[in-house]
Amino acid sequence: MWPGRWHDVLFHTLNTAFFVLFALCCIYPFYYILINSVSDPLQVTKGVYLWPEGFNLTVYREMLSQKTISVSFWVSSARAVVGTILTVFSCAFFSYLLTKKEMPFRKTVYRFVVVTLYLNAGLIPWYLTMKMLGLKNSFWLYILPTVIVGFFVILMKTFIEQIPAALEEAAVVEGAGYLTVFAKIIFPVSLPIVATITVFNAVNQWNAWMDNLFLVNDPNLQTLQLTLLNFLKQSEALAQETTRRMMGNQTSGHLISPQNVKMAITMIVTAPILLIYPFMQRYFVKGIMLGAVKG
Amino acid sequence: MIRNKRRRVAGMAAILVVAVMTGCAGSNDPKPSAASSSASSSAAATATAGASPTQASEKEPVTLKLSSDNALFMATLAPGAQHDPVMEEIRRKTGVTLELDTQTDDKKFNLMLAGGDLPDIIVLQNAPKYLKQMIEGNQVIPLDELIEKHGQTILKESPSKIEISKRFFSNGTGSLYAIPGIASRKGPQYKYGNHAYNIRWDYYKELGFPAVNNLDDLLKLLADMQQKHPTNAQGQKVYGMAPLFDWGLVPYEMFDRLFDRINKNNLFVYLEPGTFKAAGGILDPNVAYWEGTKFYRKANEMGVLDPDSFTQKYENFTEKVKSGRVLLSPWTWAGVTEANAALAKEDPLKGWEPLPVPAGQTVYLGEFGENGFSNRLIMISKNSKHPERAMELIDYLQSFEGSRLIQNGIQGKDWDVVDGKPQWKQATIDAQKNDPNFSQNTGIGLYWNLAGFVDGYPDPEYGTPINFTNQADFWRTQMTELDQDYSKHYGVSYPGELVEKRVEAGEIRTIYYDMDNELGTDTSMPDDIKRIETKVTDYLVRMAPKLIYAATEEEYASTQAKMMDELKGMGAQKAIDYWMANMTKASETYAGLKK
């Protein structure tokens, strides 16, 4: 198995060593967060680097039993799942329609969608539009504005265009309509790109918090990311004179949450989305490649 | 055939659009979750109200929303209606369910302002930025008539607040738009531990309490401590100090505050205590920035400056305090309190205490404003459907009764009057010590920023500070063994008494900033001054490591000389002149007010 020549051995050794080191560099931050989140709070303040010190899961138990966290966990999950399903389906179907020559103004419509990739109205117009659409304090704010994403439409349309026309024609001859063709032929054939979009969108949805901050104040619609952000922001806020004045005047108060609480939230926030990658990865790589080559 | 196909495709596209639009329209309906939660909370309010009819509010329950442009609460709270005992009591008294925006943010506030979307009640913190816009844009309503009918307590208890507000917070209209909150007065403190030299008391004792008469002595003390304790229990290296350079100009504040100057980080123009007359400016070689960098340079030369200081974050610093890797902290809230709690478990005589400041230096007490703070302006938006109820709520929160509730909890449950003096109950005191979720569980202190009077402001009903824990009698019962040891050493009955005795003896002085001096400040800084200030501040922060790492005093001096030239080139003088004129005007207005 091993190549006979010594410099090949050397190369492989160095190569492996390099990549193992590289992999460790990637994994260690996560590992660090993990061991800190399951260690004794006092030990954490002193620094935990290799193994968990004073192993306990109290923080997780406490965090997950807090209503805020569990509610926001479900909100984030719901937006990731519902949002992704709707986005993937809508982008796919819309892209399919764009490939149909019979669709009126399809080029203009397509260009309008592509333009959104380059031009952005800014925060205030976005805020006003969402408010006028009645999306303020609504779960649909998380879903509807991103139902059609220009980037996904380009990827999808390019992919559909390179599917041999014969496939579709054969079905049409058999009497299939647009919906049947889309559901039974186009969508199944496009699975690689669908998987790509799914991963992209699920990650985006899971990580989003701006819409929540600006437009949703309902405690039952808080996303996990914003909850996490609030915990993390506490120490940043201290850099401001006002907050320090606030604290200086207070005789007591526990404003800053302990380090291992922050670590635990970080874990709770990152773990679910990490699980998506392994399942989607094989499609993901293939999908990106296909889209890229034909683009 | 083709036309038919085309129609079908167009139809499908239309369905997609309609589906999206219906989704939007559907969301106009109130969500069952939100509706039911507010319904249940008002039901709860009515239920409690019914339980004790004598004090019950007979008003119809309403829900009001409150937001701000900056952090406002003392803990991480979920947004919306709160259910802690203090908030329940407020609801019972006023019939108002207050829905809080707990994720306050400047950008978000800007959006709400632009969208004409302000909630019923606003606590404005950055008045220079928003006040004009809010009044001119008719986003907030004048309160003159409302306060006559629904704000009698404020009129009775704080008439001067109203006068000041009409004069300074009305954008020149002379009407009443804002009620400035958190009025405070300077008073004795338990430890005077903020803006102080907090050190490890056990290490100081170990060295035999060497006299510290100046900054050089302090450096020597830190170096000696470091030599005795080169590593902590985990074997990590210990340093004398680790200033938080990540916070820009903050590490230089103490060089004003401890040396009889009121710190203002506007190009290091500082104020003289008492009169608040302006002096200094970054081109003066004796201002805090230069004094500070000189001190840190010496510290570095002696090896007591943590090399990590320039890259560490606040969390790293507090961790260092807690794990014994640093020997000086300027604030008790920056890790010191927690460190003391942890160290007490090992040995009750181990822990941090403020080193008495050398004779001739000053103790900075903080900022106080008898007429409230210009950065806590409570206003009612034009969007409010119940402005009169909003006014009544503000009237309650800003009253002595409301302030007492916010800071001490509920009478009979959290505190009681014993021998004519209000006191926290033992259970409350114990909970504050032992329960990490004390604020959330009791509501005590959470809404400090909504109170009318805080901390040391005298409560006219009892003649004690409005925060009942802010007095010597209380402190004497609360001392840890470490505090007792400290007090015994200096012959006082609680740590802060040392400062008071020394002030009486004329050894040291206390200084403070009166927020009324802010009233005369010109808040519309011209753009060119703003540009110069940003540039100069960035430059000072960037150059600090060069000054501090200078190997010799000569190298420091030559860098400083070069910097002075650069600063002049940046137009620093122009900005200094602006601040001098501005702050001089402010001090004149202040003098006029105090006549």
XYZ file of C-alpha atoms in Angstrom, chain B residues 81-487:
407
model
C -45.388 41.385 29.782
C -43.386 40.524 32.905
C -44.683 38.453 35.761
C -42.304 39.137 38.625
C -43.877 40.340 41.891
C -42.800 43.964 41.421
C -44.354 44.195 37.974
C -47.491 42.465 39.225
C -47.701 45.079 41.943
C -47.317 47.881 39.400
C -50.104 46.278 37.396
C -52.288 46.036 40.485
C -51.725 49.659 41.393
C -52.177 51.150 37.957
C -54.234 48.610 36.041
C -51.607 48.756 33.323
C -49.939 45.681 31.903
C -46.577 46.893 30.723
C -45.180 45.061 27.722
C -41.466 45.641 27.653
C -39.240 45.719 24.656
C -36.254 44.044 26.232
C -34.183 43.892 23.076
C -33.560 47.589 22.856
C -31.146 48.633 20.190
C -30.204 51.939 18.623
C -30.716 50.765 15.046
C -34.067 49.255 15.928
C -35.122 52.493 17.589
C -34.149 54.382 14.458
C -36.343 52.078 12.403
C -39.290 52.502 14.738
C -38.847 56.244 14.520
C -38.668 56.200 10.735
C -41.698 53.942 10.550
C -43.706 56.157 12.911
C -43.966 53.079 15.018
C -42.981 54.112 18.526
C -44.629 52.241 21.427
C -46.782 54.016 24.024
C -43.952 54.920 26.355
C -40.375 55.697 25.390
C -37.366 56.000 27.678
C -35.017 58.093 25.596
C -31.345 57.745 26.478
C -29.618 59.427 23.593
C -31.432 62.748 23.729
C -28.842 64.661 21.645
C -29.459 62.270 18.777
C -33.232 61.847 18.850
C -35.006 64.480 20.930
C -35.231 67.144 18.216
C -36.379 64.654 15.600
C -39.025 63.233 17.893
C -40.518 66.573 18.849
C -40.313 68.148 15.395
C -41.703 65.028 13.767
C -44.644 65.039 16.212
C -43.729 61.530 17.266
C -44.275 62.353 20.937
C -47.055 64.342 22.528
C -46.837 67.370 24.839
C -47.700 66.375 28.384
C -48.711 69.776 29.784
C -52.423 69.029 29.999
C -52.022 65.350 30.766
C -49.804 65.994 33.738
C -52.294 68.454 35.200
C -54.974 65.788 35.180
C -53.052 62.551 35.559
C -49.644 63.431 36.949
C -50.344 65.233 40.173
C -47.777 63.227 42.140
C -44.937 64.279 39.849
C -46.094 67.889 40.026
C -46.125 67.698 43.788
C -42.928 65.698 44.320
C -40.670 66.945 41.535
C -41.709 70.434 40.420
C -38.148 71.367 39.467
C -37.886 68.363 37.117
C -40.853 69.750 35.186
C -39.399 73.239 34.957
C -36.056 71.880 33.785
C -37.713 69.618 31.252
C -39.745 72.464 29.765
C -36.643 74.567 29.471
C -34.122 72.037 28.240
C -35.959 69.057 26.767
C -38.651 70.763 24.739
C -36.616 71.630 21.658
C -37.245 75.295 22.408
C -41.036 74.979 22.470
C -41.349 75.467 26.220
C -43.848 72.623 26.475
C -43.463 69.553 28.609
C -42.481 66.540 26.535
C -40.329 64.449 28.825
C -40.027 63.450 32.466
C -36.353 62.938 33.369
C -36.009 59.845 35.568
C -33.573 58.336 38.107
C -33.010 61.447 40.181
C -30.245 60.790 42.684
C -28.158 62.476 45.330
C -24.696 61.619 46.448
C -24.529 59.728 49.691
C -22.271 57.410 51.616
C -21.236 54.175 49.934
C -20.502 50.772 51.401
C -17.036 50.444 49.947
C -16.369 53.182 47.409
C -15.139 50.297 45.303
C -15.775 51.669 41.818
C -13.134 53.867 40.162
C -10.832 52.632 42.903
C -7.676 50.560 43.367
C -9.238 47.206 44.233
C -6.478 44.837 45.313
C -6.096 41.464 47.003
C -6.414 42.330 50.677
C -4.805 39.065 51.845
C -1.721 39.739 49.708
C -1.523 43.292 51.027
C -1.700 41.998 54.559
C 0.982 39.435 53.806
C 3.324 42.246 52.751
C 2.682 44.043 56.033
C 0.435 46.833 54.706
C 3.144 48.902 53.011
C 2.256 52.598 52.728
C 1.079 53.671 49.286
C 1.525 57.399 48.919
C 1.624 57.752 45.150
C 1.398 55.854 41.884
C 5.020 54.687 42.120
C 4.268 53.087 45.479
C 1.255 51.407 43.911
C 3.414 49.946 41.143
C 5.934 48.751 43.679
C 3.164 47.152 45.727
C 1.829 45.333 42.676
C 5.331 44.220 41.728
C 5.920 42.881 45.242
C 2.614 41.029 45.205
C 3.462 39.592 41.811
C 6.840 38.469 43.056
C 5.293 36.709 46.051
C 2.614 35.128 43.882
C 4.135 34.642 40.435
C 1.540 32.065 39.403
C -2.018 31.241 40.451
C -3.258 27.891 41.709
C -3.443 26.587 38.150
C 0.149 27.581 37.477
C -0.815 30.494 35.210
C 1.298 33.626 35.227
C 0.071 36.474 37.446
C 0.400 40.140 36.484
C -0.053 43.275 38.528
C -2.539 44.804 36.136
C -4.346 44.188 32.873
C -6.070 47.444 31.815
C -9.008 47.009 29.449
C -7.557 48.681 26.370
C -10.300 47.036 24.353
C -12.615 49.726 25.769
C -10.830 52.589 24.016
C -10.198 55.504 26.349
C -11.693 53.881 29.451
C -8.300 52.845 30.942
C -7.405 56.543 31.250
C -10.546 57.602 33.151
C -9.001 56.900 36.541
C -6.209 59.373 35.862
C -8.836 62.113 35.907
C -11.082 60.770 38.596
C -8.378 60.018 41.149
C -6.692 63.354 40.541
C -9.415 65.876 41.224
C -10.761 66.088 37.690
C -14.156 65.159 36.259
C -13.501 62.896 33.317
C -14.912 63.765 29.920
C -13.431 61.830 27.082
C -13.970 64.591 24.535
C -10.345 65.127 23.594
C -9.493 65.024 27.278
C -11.035 68.350 28.105
C -11.803 67.726 31.776
C -13.968 69.602 34.279
C -13.060 71.064 37.634
C -15.152 69.510 40.401
C -17.851 71.723 41.879
C -17.870 74.453 39.257
C -17.443 72.114 36.268
C -15.304 74.637 34.475
C -13.466 73.189 31.489
C -9.698 72.781 31.259
C -7.064 70.558 29.684
C -7.375 69.104 26.210
C -5.214 66.454 24.588
C -2.510 68.974 23.610
C -1.886 69.616 27.310
C 0.824 67.113 28.351
C -0.703 66.702 31.820
C -4.094 65.285 30.868
C -5.251 61.765 31.704
C -4.146 60.173 28.434
C -0.508 61.150 28.849
C -0.518 60.522 32.606
C -2.082 57.151 31.967
C 0.264 56.030 29.218
C 3.241 57.138 31.344
C 1.952 55.064 34.256
C 1.310 52.009 32.100
C 4.735 52.397 30.487
C 6.371 52.294 33.883
C 4.224 49.298 34.785
C 5.393 47.541 31.654
C 9.001 48.383 32.425
C 8.596 46.827 35.851
C 6.985 43.735 34.343
C 3.619 44.172 36.064
C 1.618 44.928 32.914
C -0.045 41.873 31.411
C 1.130 41.656 27.777
C -2.332 40.371 26.939
C -3.902 43.726 27.935
C -4.184 45.050 24.408
C -5.976 42.016 23.024
C -8.106 40.826 25.946
C -11.863 41.305 26.096
C -13.933 42.188 29.133
C -14.690 38.502 29.804
C -10.998 37.661 29.782
C -10.332 40.418 32.275
C -13.028 39.303 34.721
C -11.815 35.738 34.373
C -8.332 36.899 35.285
C -9.712 38.649 38.357
C -11.610 35.538 39.353
C -8.748 33.140 38.765
C -6.226 35.355 40.528
C -4.205 36.171 37.425
C -4.397 39.923 37.919
C -3.912 42.015 41.051
C -5.741 45.285 40.336
C -9.294 46.012 39.241
C -10.887 49.463 38.972
C -14.484 48.303 39.556
C -16.063 45.921 42.044
C -18.556 44.761 39.425
C -15.784 43.668 37.065
C -15.255 40.242 38.570
C -14.336 41.388 42.089
C -17.675 40.553 43.736
C -17.719 37.074 42.215
C -14.061 36.505 43.039
C -14.752 37.407 46.672
C -17.644 34.969 46.848
C -15.474 32.167 45.464
C -12.428 33.003 47.598
C -14.521 33.183 50.770
C -15.272 29.486 50.357
C -11.540 28.725 50.442
C -10.719 31.102 53.269
C -12.994 33.885 54.545
C -10.040 36.235 54.903
C -9.021 35.958 51.259
C -10.384 38.434 48.768
C -10.443 41.879 47.234
C -10.827 45.241 48.974
C -10.247 48.814 47.823
C -6.812 50.092 48.732
C -7.218 53.430 50.540
C -6.338 56.122 48.023
C -3.134 58.032 48.751
C -3.585 61.318 50.616
C -4.220 64.153 48.208
C -6.006 61.983 45.658
C -9.757 62.063 45.149
C -12.514 59.512 45.382
C -14.966 59.735 42.498
C -18.492 59.064 43.680
C -20.215 58.910 40.316
C -22.861 60.944 38.555
C -25.881 62.372 40.332
C -28.754 64.524 39.242
C -31.367 65.897 41.635
C -33.533 66.749 38.662
C -33.148 63.424 36.958
C -30.885 62.362 34.139
C -31.003 63.846 30.653
C -30.368 60.312 29.373
C -33.519 58.856 30.949
C -36.253 60.952 29.343
C -39.642 59.316 29.670
C -42.019 60.306 26.904
C -45.414 59.296 25.501
C -45.731 58.645 21.796
C -48.486 59.985 19.611
C -49.362 56.383 18.733
C -50.573 55.688 22.240
C -54.263 54.980 22.389
C -54.260 55.528 26.149
C -52.050 58.563 26.770
C -53.852 59.354 30.005
C -53.185 55.837 31.331
C -49.565 56.097 30.192
C -49.280 59.361 32.130
C -50.766 57.727 35.215
C -48.303 54.871 34.958
C -45.377 57.277 34.604
C -46.760 59.252 37.528
C -46.676 56.106 39.631
C -43.236 54.866 38.546
C -41.715 58.303 39.027
C -43.252 58.809 42.459
C -41.529 58.034 45.744
C -43.974 55.167 46.219
C -43.156 53.637 42.830
C -39.422 54.179 43.264
C -39.583 52.530 46.668
C -41.328 49.526 45.133
C -38.888 49.229 42.232
C -35.849 49.211 44.513
C -37.076 47.454 47.624
C -39.942 45.256 46.518
C -43.296 44.977 48.187
C -43.961 46.270 51.695
C -44.852 43.439 54.040
C -43.385 40.844 51.723
C -39.868 42.086 50.987
C -39.508 44.878 53.549
C -41.182 46.269 56.625
C -41.047 49.308 58.831
C -39.348 48.497 62.137
C -39.132 51.267 64.741
C -40.108 53.831 62.166
C -37.346 52.754 59.813
C -37.891 50.732 56.659
C -35.803 47.559 56.492
C -35.446 44.641 54.135
C -36.674 41.403 55.650
C -34.079 38.810 56.538
C -35.447 36.461 53.873
C -34.971 39.159 51.220
C -31.435 39.833 52.376
C -30.601 36.122 52.346
C -32.130 35.672 48.914
C -30.108 38.559 47.534
C -26.959 36.896 48.799
C -27.700 33.353 47.774
C -30.139 33.344 44.897
C -28.451 33.979 41.561
C -31.868 34.781 40.082
C -32.778 37.169 42.880
C -33.739 40.057 40.584
C -35.853 37.922 38.267
C -37.572 36.129 41.140
C -38.391 39.185 43.216
C -38.377 41.912 40.562
C -36.299 44.039 42.933
C -33.975 46.372 41.044
C -34.972 45.107 37.603
C -36.731 48.320 36.609
C -34.250 50.662 38.228
C -34.155 52.744 35.060
C -37.892 53.446 35.247
C -37.799 54.799 38.803
C -38.139 58.497 39.582
C -35.704 58.532 42.487
C -32.885 56.084 43.051
C -30.160 54.953 45.432
C -29.199 57.684 47.858
C -32.087 60.058 47.153
C -33.752 60.734 50.526
C -37.175 59.196 50.932
C -39.266 61.972 52.540
C -41.576 59.519 54.251
C -38.898 57.695 56.220
C -35.932 60.010 56.027
C -33.715 57.218 54.690
C -32.265 56.707 51.212
C -34.940 55.535 48.764
C -32.953 52.320 48.345
C -33.206 50.991 51.876
C -29.976 49.037 51.549
C -28.028 52.233 50.963
C -27.300 53.021 54.579
C -24.675 52.340 57.181
C -27.030 50.571 59.593
C -27.784 48.003 56.937
C -24.180 47.637 55.823
C -22.963 46.987 59.363
C -25.149 43.895 59.492
C -23.991 42.663 56.105
C -20.250 42.550 56.469
C -18.287 39.528 55.357
C -15.380 38.362 57.486
C -13.084 39.961 54.965
C -14.897 43.306 55.266
C -14.724 43.023 59.045
C -11.021 42.357 58.887
C -10.532 45.361 56.624
C -12.662 47.622 58.827
